[in-house]
Coordinates of C-alpha atoms (C1' of nucleotides) in Angstrom, one line a residue:
Chain A
M1 CA 120.6 85.5 136.0
K2 CA 119.3 87.6 133.3
S3 CA 117.7 90.9 134.3
K4 CA 113.9 91.9 133.3
K5 CA 115.1 94.1 130.7
E6 CA 117.3 91.0 128.9
Q7 CA 114.1 88.9 129.4
I8 CA 111.8 91.7 127.7
F9 CA 114.5 91.7 124.8
E10 CA 114.7 87.9 124.6
V11 CA 110.9 87.5 124.7
S12 CA 110.6 90.1 122.1
A13 CA 113.5 88.9 119.4
R14 CA 111.5 85.7 119.7
L15 CA 108.2 86.8 118.8
F16 CA 109.1 89.8 116.3
R17 CA 110.8 86.7 114.5
K18 CA 107.6 84.5 114.6
R19 CA 105.1 87.1 113.7
G20 CA 107.3 90.3 113.1
Y21 CA 107.3 93.9 114.8
V22 CA 104.1 95.0 113.9
G23 CA 102.3 91.5 114.5
T24 CA 103.5 91.5 118.1
S25 CA 101.4 93.5 120.5
M26 CA 102.9 94.6 123.7
R27 CA 100.2 92.4 125.5
D28 CA 101.9 89.5 123.9
I29 CA 105.4 90.6 125.1
A30 CA 104.2 91.0 128.4
K31 CA 102.5 87.7 128.2
G32 CA 105.8 86.3 127.4
V33 CA 107.3 88.0 130.1
G34 CA 104.8 87.0 132.6
V35 CA 104.0 90.5 133.1
E36 CA 101.0 93.3 132.5
A37 CA 101.8 95.2 129.5
A38 CA 102.1 98.3 131.6
S39 CA 104.8 97.0 133.5
L40 CA 107.1 96.8 130.5
Y41 CA 107.4 100.0 130.6
N42 CA 108.8 100.6 133.9
H43 CA 112.3 98.7 131.8
I44 CA 111.8 100.2 128.6
K45 CA 110.6 103.3 126.6
S46 CA 108.5 102.1 124.0
K47 CA 108.1 99.3 121.8
Q48 CA 110.1 100.9 119.1
E49 CA 113.1 101.2 121.6
I50 CA 113.1 97.4 121.6
L51 CA 113.3 97.1 118.1
H52 CA 116.3 99.7 117.7
E53 CA 118.0 97.8 120.5
L54 CA 117.7 94.4 119.3
L55 CA 118.7 95.7 115.6
F56 CA 121.8 97.8 116.3
D57 CA 123.4 95.3 118.7
V58 CA 123.9 92.8 116.4
A59 CA 124.4 94.8 113.6
G60 CA 127.3 96.4 116.0
R61 CA 128.5 92.6 115.9
F62 CA 128.6 92.5 112.4
T63 CA 130.8 95.9 111.7
T64 CA 132.9 95.2 114.6
G65 CA 133.4 91.4 113.4
M66 CA 134.1 93.3 109.5
D67 CA 136.8 96.0 110.7
E68 CA 139.1 93.5 113.0
I69 CA 139.1 91.2 109.7
S70 CA 139.2 94.1 107.2
D71 CA 141.8 95.6 109.0
S72 CA 144.0 92.8 109.7
S73 CA 146.9 91.6 107.8
L74 CA 145.2 88.3 106.1
N75 CA 145.1 87.5 102.6
P76 CA 141.7 88.3 100.8
L77 CA 141.0 85.0 100.4
Q78 CA 141.5 84.3 104.1
K79 CA 139.4 87.4 105.1
L80 CA 136.6 85.7 103.1
E81 CA 136.8 82.8 105.2
K82 CA 137.0 84.5 108.4
L83 CA 133.9 86.6 107.2
I84 CA 132.1 83.1 106.6
S85 CA 133.1 82.0 109.7
L86 CA 131.7 85.5 111.4
H87 CA 128.5 84.6 110.1
V88 CA 127.8 81.6 111.2
R89 CA 129.2 82.5 114.7
L90 CA 126.6 85.2 114.4
A91 CA 123.8 83.0 112.9
V92 CA 124.6 80.2 116.0
E93 CA 124.6 82.6 118.6
H94 CA 122.0 85.2 117.7
T95 CA 119.5 83.6 115.4
D96 CA 116.7 85.7 116.4
A97 CA 118.3 88.8 116.4
V98 CA 119.9 88.2 113.2
S99 CA 116.7 87.1 111.6
I100 CA 114.8 90.5 112.7
I101 CA 118.1 92.6 111.1
I102 CA 116.9 90.6 107.8
G103 CA 113.1 91.3 107.8
E104 CA 112.2 93.8 110.2
W105 CA 114.7 96.7 110.1
V106 CA 111.8 98.7 107.5
H107 CA 110.0 99.2 110.5
L108 CA 112.9 101.5 112.1
E109 CA 111.3 104.9 112.1
E110 CA 113.0 106.9 109.6
A111 CA 116.3 108.1 111.3
A112 CA 116.6 105.1 112.7
K113 CA 116.3 103.5 109.2
N114 CA 118.7 105.8 107.3
E115 CA 121.6 105.2 110.2
Y116 CA 120.8 101.0 110.0
T117 CA 120.8 101.1 105.9
G118 CA 124.0 103.5 106.1
L119 CA 125.9 100.1 108.2
R120 CA 124.8 98.1 105.9
D121 CA 125.6 99.8 103.0
T122 CA 129.2 100.4 104.7
Y123 CA 129.3 96.6 105.2
E124 CA 128.6 95.5 101.9
E125 CA 131.4 97.8 99.9
K126 CA 134.1 96.4 102.7
F127 CA 132.9 92.9 101.5
K128 CA 133.4 94.0 98.0
A129 CA 136.6 95.5 98.0
I130 CA 137.7 91.9 99.6
I131 CA 136.2 90.3 96.7
Q132 CA 137.8 92.7 94.1
D133 CA 141.3 92.1 96.1
C134 CA 140.5 88.3 95.8
I135 CA 140.1 89.2 92.0
S136 CA 143.0 91.2 91.4
E137 CA 145.5 89.2 93.3
G138 CA 144.7 86.3 91.1
H139 CA 142.7 84.1 94.0
F140 CA 139.5 84.5 92.0
K141 CA 138.3 84.3 88.4
Q142 CA 137.4 87.4 86.7
V143 CA 133.5 87.7 87.6
N144 CA 131.5 90.6 88.3
P145 CA 132.2 91.5 91.9
E146 CA 129.0 92.9 92.5
I147 CA 127.1 89.6 91.5
A148 CA 129.9 87.0 93.6
L149 CA 129.4 89.9 96.3
F150 CA 125.5 89.2 96.3
S151 CA 125.3 85.5 95.9
I152 CA 127.7 84.8 98.7
L153 CA 126.2 87.3 101.2
S154 CA 122.7 86.2 100.1
T155 CA 123.8 83.2 101.4
L156 CA 125.3 84.1 104.5
R157 CA 122.1 85.7 105.4
W158 CA 119.6 83.2 105.1
L159 CA 122.4 81.0 107.3
Y160 CA 120.3 81.5 110.5
S161 CA 116.9 80.5 108.8
W162 CA 118.7 77.2 107.7
Y163 CA 120.6 77.0 110.8
S164 CA 117.2 76.9 113.2
R165 CA 115.6 73.8 110.9
N166 CA 119.0 71.6 110.9
R167 CA 120.3 71.9 114.3
E168 CA 122.6 68.5 114.1
I169 CA 125.5 69.7 112.0
S170 CA 128.4 71.4 113.7
S171 CA 129.0 74.7 113.3
V172 CA 132.8 73.7 112.4
E173 CA 131.4 71.6 109.9
L174 CA 128.8 73.9 108.7
E175 CA 131.5 76.5 107.9
K176 CA 134.5 74.1 105.8
Q177 CA 131.2 73.1 103.4
M178 CA 130.4 76.9 103.0
I179 CA 133.6 77.5 102.4
E180 CA 133.4 74.6 99.8
C181 CA 130.2 75.7 98.0
L182 CA 131.0 79.7 97.8
L183 CA 134.7 80.0 97.6
V184 CA 135.6 76.7 95.7
G185 CA 132.6 75.9 93.6
L186 CA 130.6 73.1 93.1
K187 CA 131.6 71.9 89.7
K188 CA 134.2 68.7 89.4
Chain B
M1 CA 93.1 98.1 80.6
K2 CA 93.6 96.7 84.2
S3 CA 90.3 95.4 86.3
K4 CA 89.9 97.2 89.8
K5 CA 90.6 94.0 91.0
E6 CA 93.9 93.6 89.6
Q7 CA 94.7 97.1 90.4
I8 CA 93.9 96.5 94.5
F9 CA 96.1 92.9 94.0
E10 CA 99.2 95.3 92.6
V11 CA 99.1 98.0 94.9
S12 CA 98.8 95.7 97.9
A13 CA 101.7 93.9 96.3
R14 CA 103.7 97.4 96.6
L15 CA 102.7 98.1 100.3
F16 CA 102.8 94.8 101.6
R17 CA 106.3 94.5 100.4
K18 CA 107.4 98.3 101.8
R19 CA 105.4 97.9 105.1
G20 CA 104.7 94.3 105.4
Y21 CA 101.3 92.7 105.5
V22 CA 100.4 93.6 109.3
G23 CA 102.1 97.6 108.8
T24 CA 99.3 97.6 105.6
S25 CA 96.1 99.0 106.5
M26 CA 92.9 98.6 104.1
R27 CA 92.7 102.3 104.2
D28 CA 96.7 102.7 102.6
I29 CA 95.6 100.2 99.9
A30 CA 92.5 102.1 99.1
K31 CA 93.8 105.3 99.4
G32 CA 96.8 103.5 97.0
V33 CA 93.6 102.6 94.7
G34 CA 91.9 106.0 94.8
V35 CA 88.9 104.8 96.4
E36 CA 87.2 104.6 100.1
A37 CA 88.4 101.7 102.1
A38 CA 84.7 100.0 101.9
S39 CA 84.8 100.2 98.5
L40 CA 87.4 97.8 98.4
Y41 CA 85.0 94.7 99.4
N42 CA 83.0 95.4 96.4
H43 CA 85.9 93.4 94.5
I44 CA 87.7 91.0 97.3
K45 CA 86.3 89.4 100.2
S46 CA 88.8 89.9 103.0
K47 CA 92.2 91.4 103.5
Q48 CA 93.8 88.1 104.2
E49 CA 92.2 87.0 100.5
I50 CA 94.7 89.3 99.1
L51 CA 97.7 87.8 100.5
H52 CA 96.5 84.4 99.7
E53 CA 96.0 85.8 96.0
L54 CA 99.3 87.1 95.7
L55 CA 101.2 84.6 97.3
F56 CA 99.7 81.5 95.8
D57 CA 99.7 83.0 92.6
V58 CA 103.4 83.5 92.1
A59 CA 104.2 80.0 94.2
G60 CA 102.4 78.3 91.7
R61 CA 104.4 79.6 88.7
F62 CA 107.7 78.1 90.6
T63 CA 106.2 74.8 91.1
T64 CA 105.3 74.7 87.6
G65 CA 108.2 75.8 86.6
M66 CA 110.1 73.5 88.6
D67 CA 107.5 70.4 87.2
E68 CA 108.1 71.4 83.8
I69 CA 112.1 71.3 84.4
S70 CA 112.1 68.2 86.8
D71 CA 109.9 66.4 84.4
S72 CA 112.2 67.3 81.3
S73 CA 114.4 65.1 79.6
L74 CA 117.5 67.6 80.3
N75 CA 120.8 66.1 82.4
P76 CA 120.7 67.5 85.8
L77 CA 122.8 70.5 85.0
Q78 CA 121.1 71.8 82.3
K79 CA 118.0 71.8 84.6
L80 CA 119.9 73.6 87.3
E81 CA 120.4 76.3 85.1
K82 CA 117.0 76.2 83.8
L83 CA 115.9 76.8 87.6
I84 CA 118.5 79.8 87.7
S85 CA 116.2 81.0 84.5
L86 CA 113.3 80.3 86.5
H87 CA 113.9 82.3 89.4
V88 CA 115.3 85.3 87.4
R89 CA 112.7 85.3 85.2
L90 CA 110.0 85.5 88.1
A91 CA 112.1 87.8 90.2
V92 CA 112.1 90.3 87.3
E93 CA 108.8 89.9 86.0
H94 CA 107.1 89.8 89.9
T95 CA 109.5 91.3 92.1
D96 CA 107.0 92.6 94.4
A97 CA 105.2 89.5 94.5
V98 CA 108.3 87.4 94.8
S99 CA 109.4 89.4 97.7
I100 CA 106.2 88.9 99.8
I101 CA 106.0 85.0 99.2
I102 CA 109.8 84.9 101.2
G103 CA 108.6 87.3 103.9
E104 CA 105.3 87.7 104.2
W105 CA 103.7 83.6 104.5
V106 CA 104.3 83.9 108.0
H107 CA 100.6 86.2 108.2
L108 CA 98.8 83.7 106.4
E109 CA 96.0 81.6 108.5
E110 CA 96.7 78.7 109.7
A111 CA 95.2 76.4 106.8
A112 CA 96.8 78.1 104.2
K113 CA 100.3 78.9 105.9
N114 CA 100.2 75.0 106.1
E115 CA 99.6 74.5 102.7
Y116 CA 102.3 77.0 101.6
T117 CA 104.9 75.1 103.8
G118 CA 103.7 71.7 102.0
L119 CA 104.5 73.4 98.7
R120 CA 107.4 75.0 99.3
D121 CA 108.9 71.7 101.0
T122 CA 108.1 69.6 97.8
Y123 CA 109.6 72.5 96.0
E124 CA 112.5 72.3 97.6
E125 CA 113.1 68.3 97.8
K126 CA 113.0 68.4 94.1
F127 CA 115.6 70.9 93.8
K128 CA 117.8 68.7 96.0
A129 CA 116.9 65.6 94.1
I130 CA 118.5 67.3 90.8
I131 CA 121.5 68.5 92.6
Q132 CA 121.8 65.0 94.0
D133 CA 121.6 64.0 90.6
C134 CA 124.6 66.6 89.7
I135 CA 126.8 64.7 92.5
S136 CA 126.1 60.8 91.5
E137 CA 126.3 61.5 87.6
G138 CA 129.8 63.4 88.5
H139 CA 128.9 66.9 87.3
F140 CA 129.5 68.2 91.0
K141 CA 131.9 67.6 93.8
Q142 CA 130.8 65.2 96.5
V143 CA 129.5 68.1 98.4
N144 CA 126.9 67.9 101.1
P145 CA 123.5 68.4 98.7
E146 CA 122.1 69.9 102.0
I147 CA 124.4 72.5 101.9
A148 CA 124.6 73.1 98.4
L149 CA 120.7 73.5 98.0
F150 CA 120.5 75.9 100.5
S151 CA 123.6 77.8 99.5
I152 CA 122.2 77.9 95.8
L153 CA 118.4 78.7 96.9
S154 CA 119.1 81.4 98.9
T155 CA 120.8 83.7 96.7
L156 CA 118.3 82.8 94.1
R157 CA 115.6 83.8 96.6
W158 CA 117.3 87.5 97.0
L159 CA 117.4 88.1 93.4
Y160 CA 114.2 90.1 93.7
S161 CA 115.9 92.5 96.3
W162 CA 119.3 92.8 94.3
Y163 CA 117.5 92.9 91.2
S164 CA 115.2 96.2 92.6
R165 CA 118.4 97.9 93.0
N166 CA 120.2 97.1 89.9
R167 CA 118.0 97.8 86.9
E168 CA 120.7 98.3 84.6
I169 CA 121.8 94.9 84.3
S170 CA 120.0 92.5 81.4
S171 CA 118.3 89.8 82.3
V172 CA 120.3 87.3 80.4
E173 CA 123.6 88.9 81.6
L174 CA 122.5 88.2 85.6
E175 CA 121.5 84.9 84.5
K176 CA 125.1 83.8 83.3
Q177 CA 127.1 85.5 86.1
M178 CA 124.3 83.7 88.3
I179 CA 126.0 80.4 86.7
E180 CA 128.9 81.2 87.1
C181 CA 129.1 82.1 90.4
L182 CA 126.6 79.3 91.7
L183 CA 127.5 76.4 89.8
V184 CA 131.1 77.0 88.6
G185 CA 132.4 78.4 91.7
L186 CA 134.5 81.6 91.9
K187 CA 138.5 80.2 92.8
K188 CA 141.0 80.3 89.9
Chain C
dA1 C1' 63.1 105.9 80.1
dA2 C1' 62.7 102.0 83.2
dA3 C1' 65.4 98.5 85.0
dC4 C1' 69.1 96.8 87.0
dA5 C1' 73.5 95.2 88.6
dA6 C1' 77.9 97.0 89.6
dT7 C1' 80.5 100.0 92.2
dG8 C1' 81.2 103.8 95.2
dC9 C1' 80.4 106.3 99.3
dT10 C1' 79.5 108.0 104.5
dA11 C1' 78.5 106.2 109.1
dA12 C1' 79.4 103.3 112.5
dC13 C1' 80.9 98.9 114.8
dA14 C1' 83.7 96.3 118.3
dA15 C1' 88.5 95.2 118.7
dT16 C1' 93.0 96.0 119.5
dT17 C1' 96.7 99.2 119.4
dG18 C1' 100.9 101.7 122.1
dT19 C1' 100.9 104.0 126.3
dT20 C1' 99.8 106.9 130.6
dA21 C1' 98.1 107.6 135.2
dG22 C1' 97.5 106.9 139.6
dT23 C1' 98.3 103.2 143.4
dT24 C1' 99.5 99.1 145.3
dT25 C1' 102.9 95.5 146.3
dT26 C1' 107.6 94.2 147.0
dG27 C1' 112.3 94.3 148.2
dT28 C1' 116.0 96.2 150.5
dA29 C1' 118.6 99.7 153.5
dA30 C1' 118.5 102.6 157.6
Chain D
dT1 C1' 110.1 98.7 162.1
dT2 C1' 110.5 102.4 159.1
dA3 C1' 111.3 104.9 154.7
dC4 C1' 112.5 104.5 149.9
dA5 C1' 112.7 103.1 145.6
dA6 C1' 111.8 99.6 142.2
dA7 C1' 108.5 96.9 140.2
dA8 C1' 104.1 95.5 139.7
dC9 C1' 99.1 96.2 139.2
dT10 C1' 94.0 98.3 137.1
dA11 C1' 91.9 101.1 134.5
dA12 C1' 92.0 104.2 131.0
dC13 C1' 93.3 107.0 126.8
dA14 C1' 92.8 108.2 122.0
dA15 C1' 93.9 106.3 117.9
dT16 C1' 93.8 102.6 114.5
dT17 C1' 93.0 98.2 112.5
dG18 C1' 89.2 95.3 109.5
dT19 C1' 84.4 94.8 108.2
dT20 C1' 79.4 95.6 107.7
dA21 C1' 75.2 97.8 106.8
dG22 C1' 72.4 100.6 104.6
dC23 C1' 72.2 104.2 100.8
dA24 C1' 73.3 106.9 96.6
dT25 C1' 75.5 106.9 92.0
dT26 C1' 76.8 105.5 87.4
dG27 C1' 76.9 102.4 83.3
dT28 C1' 74.5 99.0 80.6
dT29 C1' 70.5 96.4 79.1
dT30 C1' 65.8 96.4 78.1

DNA sequence: AAACAATGCTAACAATTGTTAGTTTTGTAA
DNA sequence: TTACAAAACTAACAATTGTTAGCATTGTTT
């Protein structure tokens, strides 16, 4: 059974995704939970805390996943496949939270925002390093690694959006197709 | 010389991008323009009108561009290249507005929101048709066209964000690299 | 100079915001 | 049953929101 605090986070994630952080009032959240707005404060400290919790929880899952993959003994191409798998899994399991991490981090208060962008930059750096390894070890052509990173990452970031519109595809199939499109290429 | 109305749209685009539509007040916009909030209403009808104008202006540029390319006599692969070129150009020339089209359309009021999603769906359908032509005419492998569409489009949508962080690259070079990554593929 | 419209200003409005204080209800342990 | 803590409620707060009304200033046309 879910605790009230968890309920609040769940409802908030759904509403933040639909109307944004600023566009969602504490009274909206309260209504979703089935309680008066003031009662929320028996469980949480502030509205900002909700955003912070939602965002850093899923950010942590990404960075943990990245570290495991990055530190593994797989070859760089296999690492990329694992990263795609990570993104697919998190997009499927935490659709709303992933949506928020992408669109609503700007509404974190200054200190938390800096912390978040730091995490994100580190994540992107590690991602890029793996792509560069793919190039130097001869798996990839001599493409601009920045642009390859950007191309892959933006697709992975959008996964949550696409997945919520096309639930019928299995995540295994989705993963396979993503590898084909992103890593192998479309051209015959 | 820019009219006051154009100034308002310009400032609004910048602020909407930074803090979102709901997170930007009319007083914020007024300060950016150098005027009192009430004075804005000599030039515009409402805050919603600003969002509507910004959004549908750039949406129109996308649909016009798509129609020209779609109706042309180019082969489907050339059409895709033209589409990439279109997205690069609009991301460079209208960075803020493109950002808004992606993140803030949810704050359109109901009727306009439906109109917008209609435009977007049509756009995506035409995009997908071109990809399907690429497959059936033998330019592309037998990939899932939905996923190929999604992969390409999400990268193109994220262009504005990447471009604002990496201004030094020329848009010609950017375009070339995008074609390589998105259409040809990374694998050696 | 007189007349005019365009555009600015101040002041105010009703509604909504996040949050707090104080009190009552609920559920559990003694 | 009594006692106590958890969690709900009502009421209210100061601030901010988009917008309007009414008036002053500006610049242009007669």
